[in-house]
PDB file of C-alpha atoms and ligand atoms in Angstrom:
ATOM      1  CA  UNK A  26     -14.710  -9.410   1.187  1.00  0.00           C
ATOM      2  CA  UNK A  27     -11.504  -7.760  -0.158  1.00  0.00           C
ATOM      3  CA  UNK A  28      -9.417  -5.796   2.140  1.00  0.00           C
ATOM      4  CA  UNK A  29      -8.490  -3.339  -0.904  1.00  0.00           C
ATOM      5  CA  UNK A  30     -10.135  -2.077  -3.844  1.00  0.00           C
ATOM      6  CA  UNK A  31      -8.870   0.098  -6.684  1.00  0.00           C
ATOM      7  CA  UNK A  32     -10.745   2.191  -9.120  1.00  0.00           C
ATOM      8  CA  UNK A  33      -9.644   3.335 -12.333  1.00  0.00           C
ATOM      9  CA  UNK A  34     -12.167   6.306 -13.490  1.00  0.00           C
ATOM     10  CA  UNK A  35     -12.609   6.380 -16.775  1.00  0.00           C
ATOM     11  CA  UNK A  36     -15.222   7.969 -18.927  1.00  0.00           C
ATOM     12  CA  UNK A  37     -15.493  11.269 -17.354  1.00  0.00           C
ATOM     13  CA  UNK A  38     -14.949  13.055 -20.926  1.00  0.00           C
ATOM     14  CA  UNK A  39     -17.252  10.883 -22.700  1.00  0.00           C
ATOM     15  CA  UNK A  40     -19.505  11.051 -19.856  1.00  0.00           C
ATOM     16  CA  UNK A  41     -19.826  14.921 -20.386  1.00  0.00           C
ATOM     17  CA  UNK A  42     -19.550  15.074 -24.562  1.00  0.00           C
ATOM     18  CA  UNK A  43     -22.159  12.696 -24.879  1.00  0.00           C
ATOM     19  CA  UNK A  44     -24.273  15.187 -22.828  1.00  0.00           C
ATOM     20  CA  UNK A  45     -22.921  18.147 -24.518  1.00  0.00           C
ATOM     21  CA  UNK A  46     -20.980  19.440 -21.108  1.00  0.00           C
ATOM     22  CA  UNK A  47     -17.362  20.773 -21.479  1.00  0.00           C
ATOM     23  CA  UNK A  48     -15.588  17.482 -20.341  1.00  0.00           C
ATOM     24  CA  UNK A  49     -14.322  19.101 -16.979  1.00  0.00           C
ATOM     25  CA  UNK A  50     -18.146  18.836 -16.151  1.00  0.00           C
ATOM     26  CA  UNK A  51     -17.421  14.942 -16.347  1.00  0.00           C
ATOM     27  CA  UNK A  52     -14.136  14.928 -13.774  1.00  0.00           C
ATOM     28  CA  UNK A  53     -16.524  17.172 -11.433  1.00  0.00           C
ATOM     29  CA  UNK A  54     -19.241  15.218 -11.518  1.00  0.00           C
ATOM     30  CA  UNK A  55     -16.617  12.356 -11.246  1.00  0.00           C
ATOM     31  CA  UNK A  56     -16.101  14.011  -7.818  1.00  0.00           C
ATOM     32  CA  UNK A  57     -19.415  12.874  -6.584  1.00  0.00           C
ATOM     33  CA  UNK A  58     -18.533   9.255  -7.584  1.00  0.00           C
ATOM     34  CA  UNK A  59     -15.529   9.517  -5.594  1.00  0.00           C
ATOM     35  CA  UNK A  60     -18.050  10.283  -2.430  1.00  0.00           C
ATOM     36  CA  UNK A  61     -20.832   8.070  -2.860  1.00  0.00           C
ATOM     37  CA  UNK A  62     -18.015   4.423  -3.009  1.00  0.00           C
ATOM     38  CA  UNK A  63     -16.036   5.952  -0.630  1.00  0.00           C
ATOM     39  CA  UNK A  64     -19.372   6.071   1.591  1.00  0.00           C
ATOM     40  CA  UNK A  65     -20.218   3.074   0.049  1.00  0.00           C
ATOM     41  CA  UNK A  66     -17.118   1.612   1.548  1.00  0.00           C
ATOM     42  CA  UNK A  67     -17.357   2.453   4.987  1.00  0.00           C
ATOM     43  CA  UNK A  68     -20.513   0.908   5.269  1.00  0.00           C
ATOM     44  CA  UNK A  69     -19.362  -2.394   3.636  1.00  0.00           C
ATOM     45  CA  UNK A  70     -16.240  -2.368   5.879  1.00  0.00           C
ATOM     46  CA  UNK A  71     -14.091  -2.362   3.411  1.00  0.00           C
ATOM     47  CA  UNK A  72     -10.746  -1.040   5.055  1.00  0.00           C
ATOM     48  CA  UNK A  73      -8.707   0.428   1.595  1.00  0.00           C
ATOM     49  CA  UNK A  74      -9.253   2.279  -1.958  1.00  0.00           C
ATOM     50  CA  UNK A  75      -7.480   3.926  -3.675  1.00  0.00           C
ATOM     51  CA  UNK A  76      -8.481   6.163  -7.448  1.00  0.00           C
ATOM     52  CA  UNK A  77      -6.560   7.169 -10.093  1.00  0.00           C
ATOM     53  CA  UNK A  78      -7.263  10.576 -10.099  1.00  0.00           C
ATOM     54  CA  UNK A  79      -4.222  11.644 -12.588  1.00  0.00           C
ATOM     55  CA  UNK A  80      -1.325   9.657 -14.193  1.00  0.00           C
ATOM     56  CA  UNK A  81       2.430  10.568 -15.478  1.00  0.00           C
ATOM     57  CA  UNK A  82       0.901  10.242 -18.484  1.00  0.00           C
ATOM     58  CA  UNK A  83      -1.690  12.849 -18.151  1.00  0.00           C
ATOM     59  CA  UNK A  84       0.051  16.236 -18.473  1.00  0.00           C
ATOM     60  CA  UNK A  85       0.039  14.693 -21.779  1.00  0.00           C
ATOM     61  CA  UNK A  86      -3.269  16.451 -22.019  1.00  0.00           C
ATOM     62  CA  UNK A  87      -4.400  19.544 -23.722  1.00  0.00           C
ATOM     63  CA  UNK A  88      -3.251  22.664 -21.624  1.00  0.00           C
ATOM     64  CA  UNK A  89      -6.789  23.712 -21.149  1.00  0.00           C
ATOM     65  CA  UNK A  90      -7.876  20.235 -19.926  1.00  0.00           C
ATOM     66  CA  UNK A  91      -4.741  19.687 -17.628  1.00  0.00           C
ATOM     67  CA  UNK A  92      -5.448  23.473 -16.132  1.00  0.00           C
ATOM     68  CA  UNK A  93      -8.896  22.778 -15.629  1.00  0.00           C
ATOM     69  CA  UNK A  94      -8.311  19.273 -13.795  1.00  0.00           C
ATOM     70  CA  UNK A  95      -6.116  21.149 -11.293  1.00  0.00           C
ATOM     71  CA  UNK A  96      -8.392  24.017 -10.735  1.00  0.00           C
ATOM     72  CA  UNK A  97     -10.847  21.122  -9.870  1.00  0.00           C
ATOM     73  CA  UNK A  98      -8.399  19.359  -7.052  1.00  0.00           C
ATOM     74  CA  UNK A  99      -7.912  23.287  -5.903  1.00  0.00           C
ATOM     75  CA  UNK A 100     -11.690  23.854  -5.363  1.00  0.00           C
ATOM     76  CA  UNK A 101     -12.749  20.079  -4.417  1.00  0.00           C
ATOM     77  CA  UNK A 102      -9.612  19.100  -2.394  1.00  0.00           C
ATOM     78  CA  UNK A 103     -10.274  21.017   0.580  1.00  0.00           C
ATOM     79  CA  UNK A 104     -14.337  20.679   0.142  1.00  0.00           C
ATOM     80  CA  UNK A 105     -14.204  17.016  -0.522  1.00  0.00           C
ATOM     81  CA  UNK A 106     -11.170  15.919   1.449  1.00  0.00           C
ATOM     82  CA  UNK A 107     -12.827  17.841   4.674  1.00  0.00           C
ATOM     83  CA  UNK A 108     -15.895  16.057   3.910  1.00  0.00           C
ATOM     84  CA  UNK A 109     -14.414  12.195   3.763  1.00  0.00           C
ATOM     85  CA  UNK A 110     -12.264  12.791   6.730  1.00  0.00           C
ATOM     86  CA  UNK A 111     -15.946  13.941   8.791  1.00  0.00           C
ATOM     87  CA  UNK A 112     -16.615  10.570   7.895  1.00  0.00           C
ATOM     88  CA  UNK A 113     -13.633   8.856   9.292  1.00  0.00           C
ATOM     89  CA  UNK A 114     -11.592   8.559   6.213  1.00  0.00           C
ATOM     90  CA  UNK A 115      -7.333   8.486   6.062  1.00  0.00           C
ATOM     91  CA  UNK A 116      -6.970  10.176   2.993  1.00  0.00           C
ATOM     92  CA  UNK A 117      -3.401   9.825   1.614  1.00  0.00           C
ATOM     93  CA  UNK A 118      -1.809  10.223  -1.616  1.00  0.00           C
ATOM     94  CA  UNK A 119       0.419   8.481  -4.095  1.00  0.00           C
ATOM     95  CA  UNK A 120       2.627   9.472  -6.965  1.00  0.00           C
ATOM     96  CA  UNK A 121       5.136  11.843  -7.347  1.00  0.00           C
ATOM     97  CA  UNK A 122       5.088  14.673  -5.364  1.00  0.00           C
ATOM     98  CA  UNK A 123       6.649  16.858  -7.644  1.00  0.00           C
ATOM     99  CA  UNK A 124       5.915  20.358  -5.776  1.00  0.00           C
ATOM    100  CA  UNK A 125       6.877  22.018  -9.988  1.00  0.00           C
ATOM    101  CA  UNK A 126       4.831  20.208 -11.836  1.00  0.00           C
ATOM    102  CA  UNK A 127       1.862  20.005  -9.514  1.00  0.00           C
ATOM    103  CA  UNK A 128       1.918  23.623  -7.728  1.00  0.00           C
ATOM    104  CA  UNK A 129       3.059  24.269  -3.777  1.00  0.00           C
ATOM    105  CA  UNK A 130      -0.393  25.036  -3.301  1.00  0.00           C
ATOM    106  CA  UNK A 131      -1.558  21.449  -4.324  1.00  0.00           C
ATOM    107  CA  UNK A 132       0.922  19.823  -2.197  1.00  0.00           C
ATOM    108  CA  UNK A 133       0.513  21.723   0.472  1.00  0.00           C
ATOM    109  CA  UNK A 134      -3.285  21.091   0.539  1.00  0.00           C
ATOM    110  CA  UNK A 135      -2.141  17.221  -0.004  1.00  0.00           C
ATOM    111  CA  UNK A 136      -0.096  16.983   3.162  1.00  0.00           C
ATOM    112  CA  UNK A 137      -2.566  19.000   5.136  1.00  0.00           C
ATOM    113  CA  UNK A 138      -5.182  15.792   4.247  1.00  0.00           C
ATOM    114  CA  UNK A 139      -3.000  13.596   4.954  1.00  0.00           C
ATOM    115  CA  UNK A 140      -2.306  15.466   8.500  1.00  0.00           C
ATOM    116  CA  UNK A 141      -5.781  16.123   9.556  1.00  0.00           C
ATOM    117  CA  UNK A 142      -7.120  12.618   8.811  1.00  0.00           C
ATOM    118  CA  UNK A 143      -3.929  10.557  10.200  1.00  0.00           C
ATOM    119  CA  UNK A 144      -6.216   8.993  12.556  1.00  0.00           C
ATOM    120  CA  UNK A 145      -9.198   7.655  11.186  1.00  0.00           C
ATOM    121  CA  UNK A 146      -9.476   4.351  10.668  1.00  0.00           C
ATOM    122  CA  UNK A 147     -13.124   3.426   9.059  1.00  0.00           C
ATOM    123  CA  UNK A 148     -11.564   3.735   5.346  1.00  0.00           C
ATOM    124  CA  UNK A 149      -8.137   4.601   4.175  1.00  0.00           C
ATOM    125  CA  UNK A 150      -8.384   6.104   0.610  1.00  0.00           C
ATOM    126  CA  UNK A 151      -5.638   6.783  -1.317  1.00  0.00           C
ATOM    127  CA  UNK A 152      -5.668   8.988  -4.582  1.00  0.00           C
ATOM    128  CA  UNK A 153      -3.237   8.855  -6.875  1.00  0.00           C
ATOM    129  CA  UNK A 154      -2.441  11.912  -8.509  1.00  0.00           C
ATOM    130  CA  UNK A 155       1.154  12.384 -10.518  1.00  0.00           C
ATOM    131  CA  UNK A 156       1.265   8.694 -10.736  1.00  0.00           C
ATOM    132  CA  UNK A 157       3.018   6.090 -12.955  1.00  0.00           C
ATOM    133  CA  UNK A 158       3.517   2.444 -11.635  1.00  0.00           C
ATOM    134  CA  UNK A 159       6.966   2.157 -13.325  1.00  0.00           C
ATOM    135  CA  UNK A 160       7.853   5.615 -12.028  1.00  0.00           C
ATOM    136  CA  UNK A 161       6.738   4.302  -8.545  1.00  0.00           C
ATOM    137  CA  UNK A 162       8.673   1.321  -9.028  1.00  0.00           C
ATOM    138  CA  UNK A 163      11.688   3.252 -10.305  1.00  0.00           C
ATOM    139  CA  UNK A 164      11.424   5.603  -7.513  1.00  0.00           C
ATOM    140  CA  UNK A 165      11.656   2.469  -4.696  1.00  0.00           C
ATOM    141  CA  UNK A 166      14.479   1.113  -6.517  1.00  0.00           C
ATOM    142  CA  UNK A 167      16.467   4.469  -6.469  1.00  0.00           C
ATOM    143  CA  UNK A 168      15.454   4.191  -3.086  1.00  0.00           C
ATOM    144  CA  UNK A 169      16.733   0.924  -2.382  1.00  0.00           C
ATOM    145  CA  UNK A 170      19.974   1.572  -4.095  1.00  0.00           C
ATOM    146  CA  UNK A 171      20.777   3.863  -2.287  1.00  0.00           C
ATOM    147  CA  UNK A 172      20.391   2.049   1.384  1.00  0.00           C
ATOM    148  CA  UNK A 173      21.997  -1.033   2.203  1.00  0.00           C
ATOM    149  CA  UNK A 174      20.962  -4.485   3.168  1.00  0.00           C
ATOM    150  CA  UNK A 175      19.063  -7.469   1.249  1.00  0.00           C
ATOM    151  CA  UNK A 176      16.419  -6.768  -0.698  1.00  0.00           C
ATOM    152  CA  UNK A 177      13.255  -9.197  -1.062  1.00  0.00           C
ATOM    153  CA  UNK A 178       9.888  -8.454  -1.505  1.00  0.00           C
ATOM    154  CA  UNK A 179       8.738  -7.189   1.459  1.00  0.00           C
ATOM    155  CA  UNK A 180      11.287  -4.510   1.610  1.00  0.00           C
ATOM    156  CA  UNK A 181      10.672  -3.545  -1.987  1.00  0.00           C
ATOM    157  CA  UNK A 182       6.664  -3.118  -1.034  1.00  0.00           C
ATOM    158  CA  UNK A 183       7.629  -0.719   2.080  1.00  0.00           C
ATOM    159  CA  UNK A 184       9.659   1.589  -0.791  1.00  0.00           C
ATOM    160  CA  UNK A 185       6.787   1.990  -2.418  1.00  0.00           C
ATOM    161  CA  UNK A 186       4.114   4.441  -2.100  1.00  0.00           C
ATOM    162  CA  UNK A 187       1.684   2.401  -0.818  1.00  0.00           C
ATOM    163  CA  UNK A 188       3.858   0.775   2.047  1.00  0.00           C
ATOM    164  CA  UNK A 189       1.850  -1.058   4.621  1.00  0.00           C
ATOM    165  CA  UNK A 190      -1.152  -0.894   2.220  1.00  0.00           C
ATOM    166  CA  UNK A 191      -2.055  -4.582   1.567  1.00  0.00           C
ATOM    167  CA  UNK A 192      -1.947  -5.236  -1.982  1.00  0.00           C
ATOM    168  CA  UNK A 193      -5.158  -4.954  -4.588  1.00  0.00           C
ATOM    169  CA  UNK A 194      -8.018  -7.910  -3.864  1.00  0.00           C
ATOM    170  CA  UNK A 195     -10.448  -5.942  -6.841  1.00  0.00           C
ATOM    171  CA  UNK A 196      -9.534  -3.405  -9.399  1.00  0.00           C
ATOM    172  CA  UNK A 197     -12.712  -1.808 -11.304  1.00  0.00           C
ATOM    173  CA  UNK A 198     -11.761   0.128 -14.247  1.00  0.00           C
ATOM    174  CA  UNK A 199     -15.249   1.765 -15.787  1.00  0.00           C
ATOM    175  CA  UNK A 200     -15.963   2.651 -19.231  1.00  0.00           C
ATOM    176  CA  UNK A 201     -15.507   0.330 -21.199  1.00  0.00           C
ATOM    177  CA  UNK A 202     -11.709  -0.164 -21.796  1.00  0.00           C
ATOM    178  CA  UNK A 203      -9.773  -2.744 -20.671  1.00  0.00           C
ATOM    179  CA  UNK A 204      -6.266  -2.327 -19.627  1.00  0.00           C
ATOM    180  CA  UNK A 205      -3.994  -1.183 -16.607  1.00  0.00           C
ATOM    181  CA  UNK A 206      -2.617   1.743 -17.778  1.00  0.00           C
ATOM    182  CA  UNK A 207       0.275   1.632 -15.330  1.00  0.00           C
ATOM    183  CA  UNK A 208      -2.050   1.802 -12.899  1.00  0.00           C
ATOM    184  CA  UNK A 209      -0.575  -0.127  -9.471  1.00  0.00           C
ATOM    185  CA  UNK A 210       1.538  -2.759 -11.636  1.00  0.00           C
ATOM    186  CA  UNK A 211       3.327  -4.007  -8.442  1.00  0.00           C
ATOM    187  CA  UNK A 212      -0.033  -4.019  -5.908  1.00  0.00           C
ATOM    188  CA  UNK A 213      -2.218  -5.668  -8.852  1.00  0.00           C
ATOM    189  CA  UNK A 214       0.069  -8.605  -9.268  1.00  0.00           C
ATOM    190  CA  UNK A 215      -2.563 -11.253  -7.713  1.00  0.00           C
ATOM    191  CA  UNK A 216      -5.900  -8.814  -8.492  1.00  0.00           C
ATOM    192  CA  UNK A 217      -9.125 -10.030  -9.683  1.00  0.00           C
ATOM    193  CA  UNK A 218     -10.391  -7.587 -12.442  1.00  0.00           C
ATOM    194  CA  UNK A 219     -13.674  -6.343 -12.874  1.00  0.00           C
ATOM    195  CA  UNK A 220     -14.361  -4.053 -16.097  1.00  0.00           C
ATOM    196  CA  UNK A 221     -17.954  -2.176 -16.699  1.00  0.00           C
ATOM    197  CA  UNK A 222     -19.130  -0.367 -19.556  1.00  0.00           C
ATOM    198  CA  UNK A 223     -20.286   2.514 -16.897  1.00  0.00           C
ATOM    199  CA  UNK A 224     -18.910   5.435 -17.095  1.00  0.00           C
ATOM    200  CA  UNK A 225     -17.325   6.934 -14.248  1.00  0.00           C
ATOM    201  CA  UNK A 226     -19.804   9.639 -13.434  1.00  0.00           C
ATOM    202  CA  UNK A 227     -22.548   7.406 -13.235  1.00  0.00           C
ATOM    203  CA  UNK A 228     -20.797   4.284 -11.469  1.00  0.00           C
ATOM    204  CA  UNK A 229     -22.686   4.306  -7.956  1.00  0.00           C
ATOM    205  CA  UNK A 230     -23.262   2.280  -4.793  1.00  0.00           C
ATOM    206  CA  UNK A 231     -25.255  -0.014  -7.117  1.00  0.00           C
ATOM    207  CA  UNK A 232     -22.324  -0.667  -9.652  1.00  0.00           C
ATOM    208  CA  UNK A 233     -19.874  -1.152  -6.554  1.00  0.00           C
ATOM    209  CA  UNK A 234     -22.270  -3.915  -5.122  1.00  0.00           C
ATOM    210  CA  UNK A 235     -22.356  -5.882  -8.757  1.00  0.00           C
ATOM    211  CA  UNK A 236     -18.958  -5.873  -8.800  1.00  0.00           C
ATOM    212  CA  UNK A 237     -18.132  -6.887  -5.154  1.00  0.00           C
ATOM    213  CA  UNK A 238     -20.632  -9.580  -5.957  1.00  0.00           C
ATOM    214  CA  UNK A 239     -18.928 -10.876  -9.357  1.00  0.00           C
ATOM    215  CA  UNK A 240     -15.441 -10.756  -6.990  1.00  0.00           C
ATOM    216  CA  UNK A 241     -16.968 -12.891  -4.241  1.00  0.00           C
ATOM    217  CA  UNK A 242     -18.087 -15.492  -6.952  1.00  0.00           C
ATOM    218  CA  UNK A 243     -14.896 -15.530  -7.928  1.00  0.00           C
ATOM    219  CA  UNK A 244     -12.333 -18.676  -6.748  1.00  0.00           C
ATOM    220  CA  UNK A 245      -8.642 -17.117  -5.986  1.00  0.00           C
ATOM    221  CA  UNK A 246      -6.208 -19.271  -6.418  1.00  0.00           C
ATOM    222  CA  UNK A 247      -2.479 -16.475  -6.055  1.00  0.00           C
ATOM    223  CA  UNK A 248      -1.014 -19.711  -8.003  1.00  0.00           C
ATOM    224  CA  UNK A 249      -1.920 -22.500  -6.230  1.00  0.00           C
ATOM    225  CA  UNK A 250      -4.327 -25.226  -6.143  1.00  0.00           C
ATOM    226  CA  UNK A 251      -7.411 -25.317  -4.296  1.00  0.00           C
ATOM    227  CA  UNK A 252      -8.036 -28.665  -2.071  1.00  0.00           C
ATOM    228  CA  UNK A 253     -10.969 -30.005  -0.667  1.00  0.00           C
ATOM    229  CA  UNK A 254     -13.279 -28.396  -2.484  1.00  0.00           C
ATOM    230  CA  UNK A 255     -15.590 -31.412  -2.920  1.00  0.00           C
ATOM    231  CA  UNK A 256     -14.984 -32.206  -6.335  1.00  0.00           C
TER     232      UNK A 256
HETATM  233  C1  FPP B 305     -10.539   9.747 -16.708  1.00  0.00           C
HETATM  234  O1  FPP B 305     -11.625  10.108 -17.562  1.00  0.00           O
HETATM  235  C2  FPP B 305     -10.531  10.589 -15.502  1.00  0.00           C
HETATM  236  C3  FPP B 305      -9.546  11.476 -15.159  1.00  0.00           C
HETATM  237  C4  FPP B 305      -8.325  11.690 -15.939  1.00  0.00           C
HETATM  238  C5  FPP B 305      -9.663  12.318 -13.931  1.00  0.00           C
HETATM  239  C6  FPP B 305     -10.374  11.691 -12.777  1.00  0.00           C
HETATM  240  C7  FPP B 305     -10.434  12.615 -11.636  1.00  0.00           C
HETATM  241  C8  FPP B 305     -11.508  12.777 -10.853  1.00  0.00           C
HETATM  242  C9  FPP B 305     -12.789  12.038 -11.027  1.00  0.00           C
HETATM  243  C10 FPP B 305     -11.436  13.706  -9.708  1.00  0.00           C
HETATM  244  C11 FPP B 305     -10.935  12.971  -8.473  1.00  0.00           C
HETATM  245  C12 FPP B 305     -11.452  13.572  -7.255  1.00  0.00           C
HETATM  246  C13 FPP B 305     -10.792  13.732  -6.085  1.00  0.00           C
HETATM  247  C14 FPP B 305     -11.530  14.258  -4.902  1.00  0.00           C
HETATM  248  C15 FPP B 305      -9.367  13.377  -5.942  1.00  0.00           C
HETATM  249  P1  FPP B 305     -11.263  10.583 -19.033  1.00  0.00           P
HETATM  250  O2  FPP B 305     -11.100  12.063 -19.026  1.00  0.00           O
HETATM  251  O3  FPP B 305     -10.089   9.806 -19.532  1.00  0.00           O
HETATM  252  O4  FPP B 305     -12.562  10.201 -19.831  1.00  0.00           O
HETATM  253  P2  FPP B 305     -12.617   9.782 -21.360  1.00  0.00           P
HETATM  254  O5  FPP B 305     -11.856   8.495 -21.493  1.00  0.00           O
HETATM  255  O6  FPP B 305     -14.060   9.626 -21.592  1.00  0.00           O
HETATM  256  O7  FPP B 305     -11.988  10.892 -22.136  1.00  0.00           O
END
């Protein structure tokens, strides 16, 4: 079973267009996907997730689009947040906690999650939100150059935003496309990557399963050979 799985969700717009909803109706119903893995999760035992909820490269967005994604996390964070940690969920956060860009409100409400649901252990779920992988990987570097001492690979991972997260076994990336995005580029490095033409909205316990069972087929190697396999 993988210890860590990572969810890009895409297809919330398209989702919603293709119905003829205002594509904020997409991201909210995208809300409720975010619920039913995360529950999903738990049961399998499945320790860490972690979504990409909103990249560096998002504010790239129309005004209306980017103002309407925040008003979500406003309304949902507490809500939703409340609701994972009732079922035993750590909920932290990664990306740049830019308390300007993202509002004192939303970081405050961020930090407050994080507080409340320190010590639940079923499911750690991490959402990234203000989140590049470069601009993580900058970030740890600054980090690092500013401190002294060897550096090796180990110590880079603990400057990072996901320190003593263990790295990506599955990412899922839904609808369709199929590329990173600078989503996790240092965690993904060994990953096994599962794409599916469903959209984000409608991705379910049902997807999760097909894709847990395509990784499980799957023979990992991390760059070595595999002995004694009988042939
Ligand atoms: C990508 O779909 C999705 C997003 C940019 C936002 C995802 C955010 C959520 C689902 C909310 C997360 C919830 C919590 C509780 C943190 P898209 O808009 O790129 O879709 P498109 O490619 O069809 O346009």
């Amino acid at each position: 079973m993988p210890q860590h799985v990572a969810f890009i969700m895409d297809g919330n717009g398209r989702w919603a267009k293709a119905r003829g909803m205002p594509r904020l109706e997409g991201h909210r119903q995208g809300v409720e996907s975010v619920r039913k893995v995360c529950e999903q999760l738990v049961r399998e035992g499945i320790p860490y997730a972690t979504f990409y909820a909103f990249s560096t490269e998002n504010w790239k967005r129309s005004q209306e689009e980017v103002g309407g994604l925040f008003k979500l996390f406003r309304l949902y964070f507490g809500k939703e947040l409340g609701k994972l940690g009732e079922q035993g969920v750590r909920v932290r956060f990664i990306g740049a906690r830019d308390k300007e860009r993202l509002g004192a409100d939303i970081v405050a409400m961020m930090e407050e999650a994080e507080a409340k649901t320190a010590g639940n252990t079923k499911l750690t779920a991490l959402f990234a939100i203000n989140y590049g992988g470069r601009d993580e990987i900058v970030r740890a570097a600054r980090k690092l150059a500013a401190e002294s001492g060897e550096i090796d690979e180990a110590r880079f991972g603990d400057a990072l935003d996901t320190a003593g997260v263990p790295d990506v076994d599955l990412m899922i990336r839904t609808s369709g496309e199929q590329r990173l995005s600078n989503f996790l580029l240092w965690q993904l490095a060994y990953a096994e990557l599962v794409f599916t033409k469903v959209a984000w909205p409608d991705f379910g316990a049902e997807e999760l399963q097909s894709a847990l069972d395509d990784f499980m087929g799957r023979e990992r190697r991390f760059g070595g050979v595999v002995e004694n396999m009988g042939g």
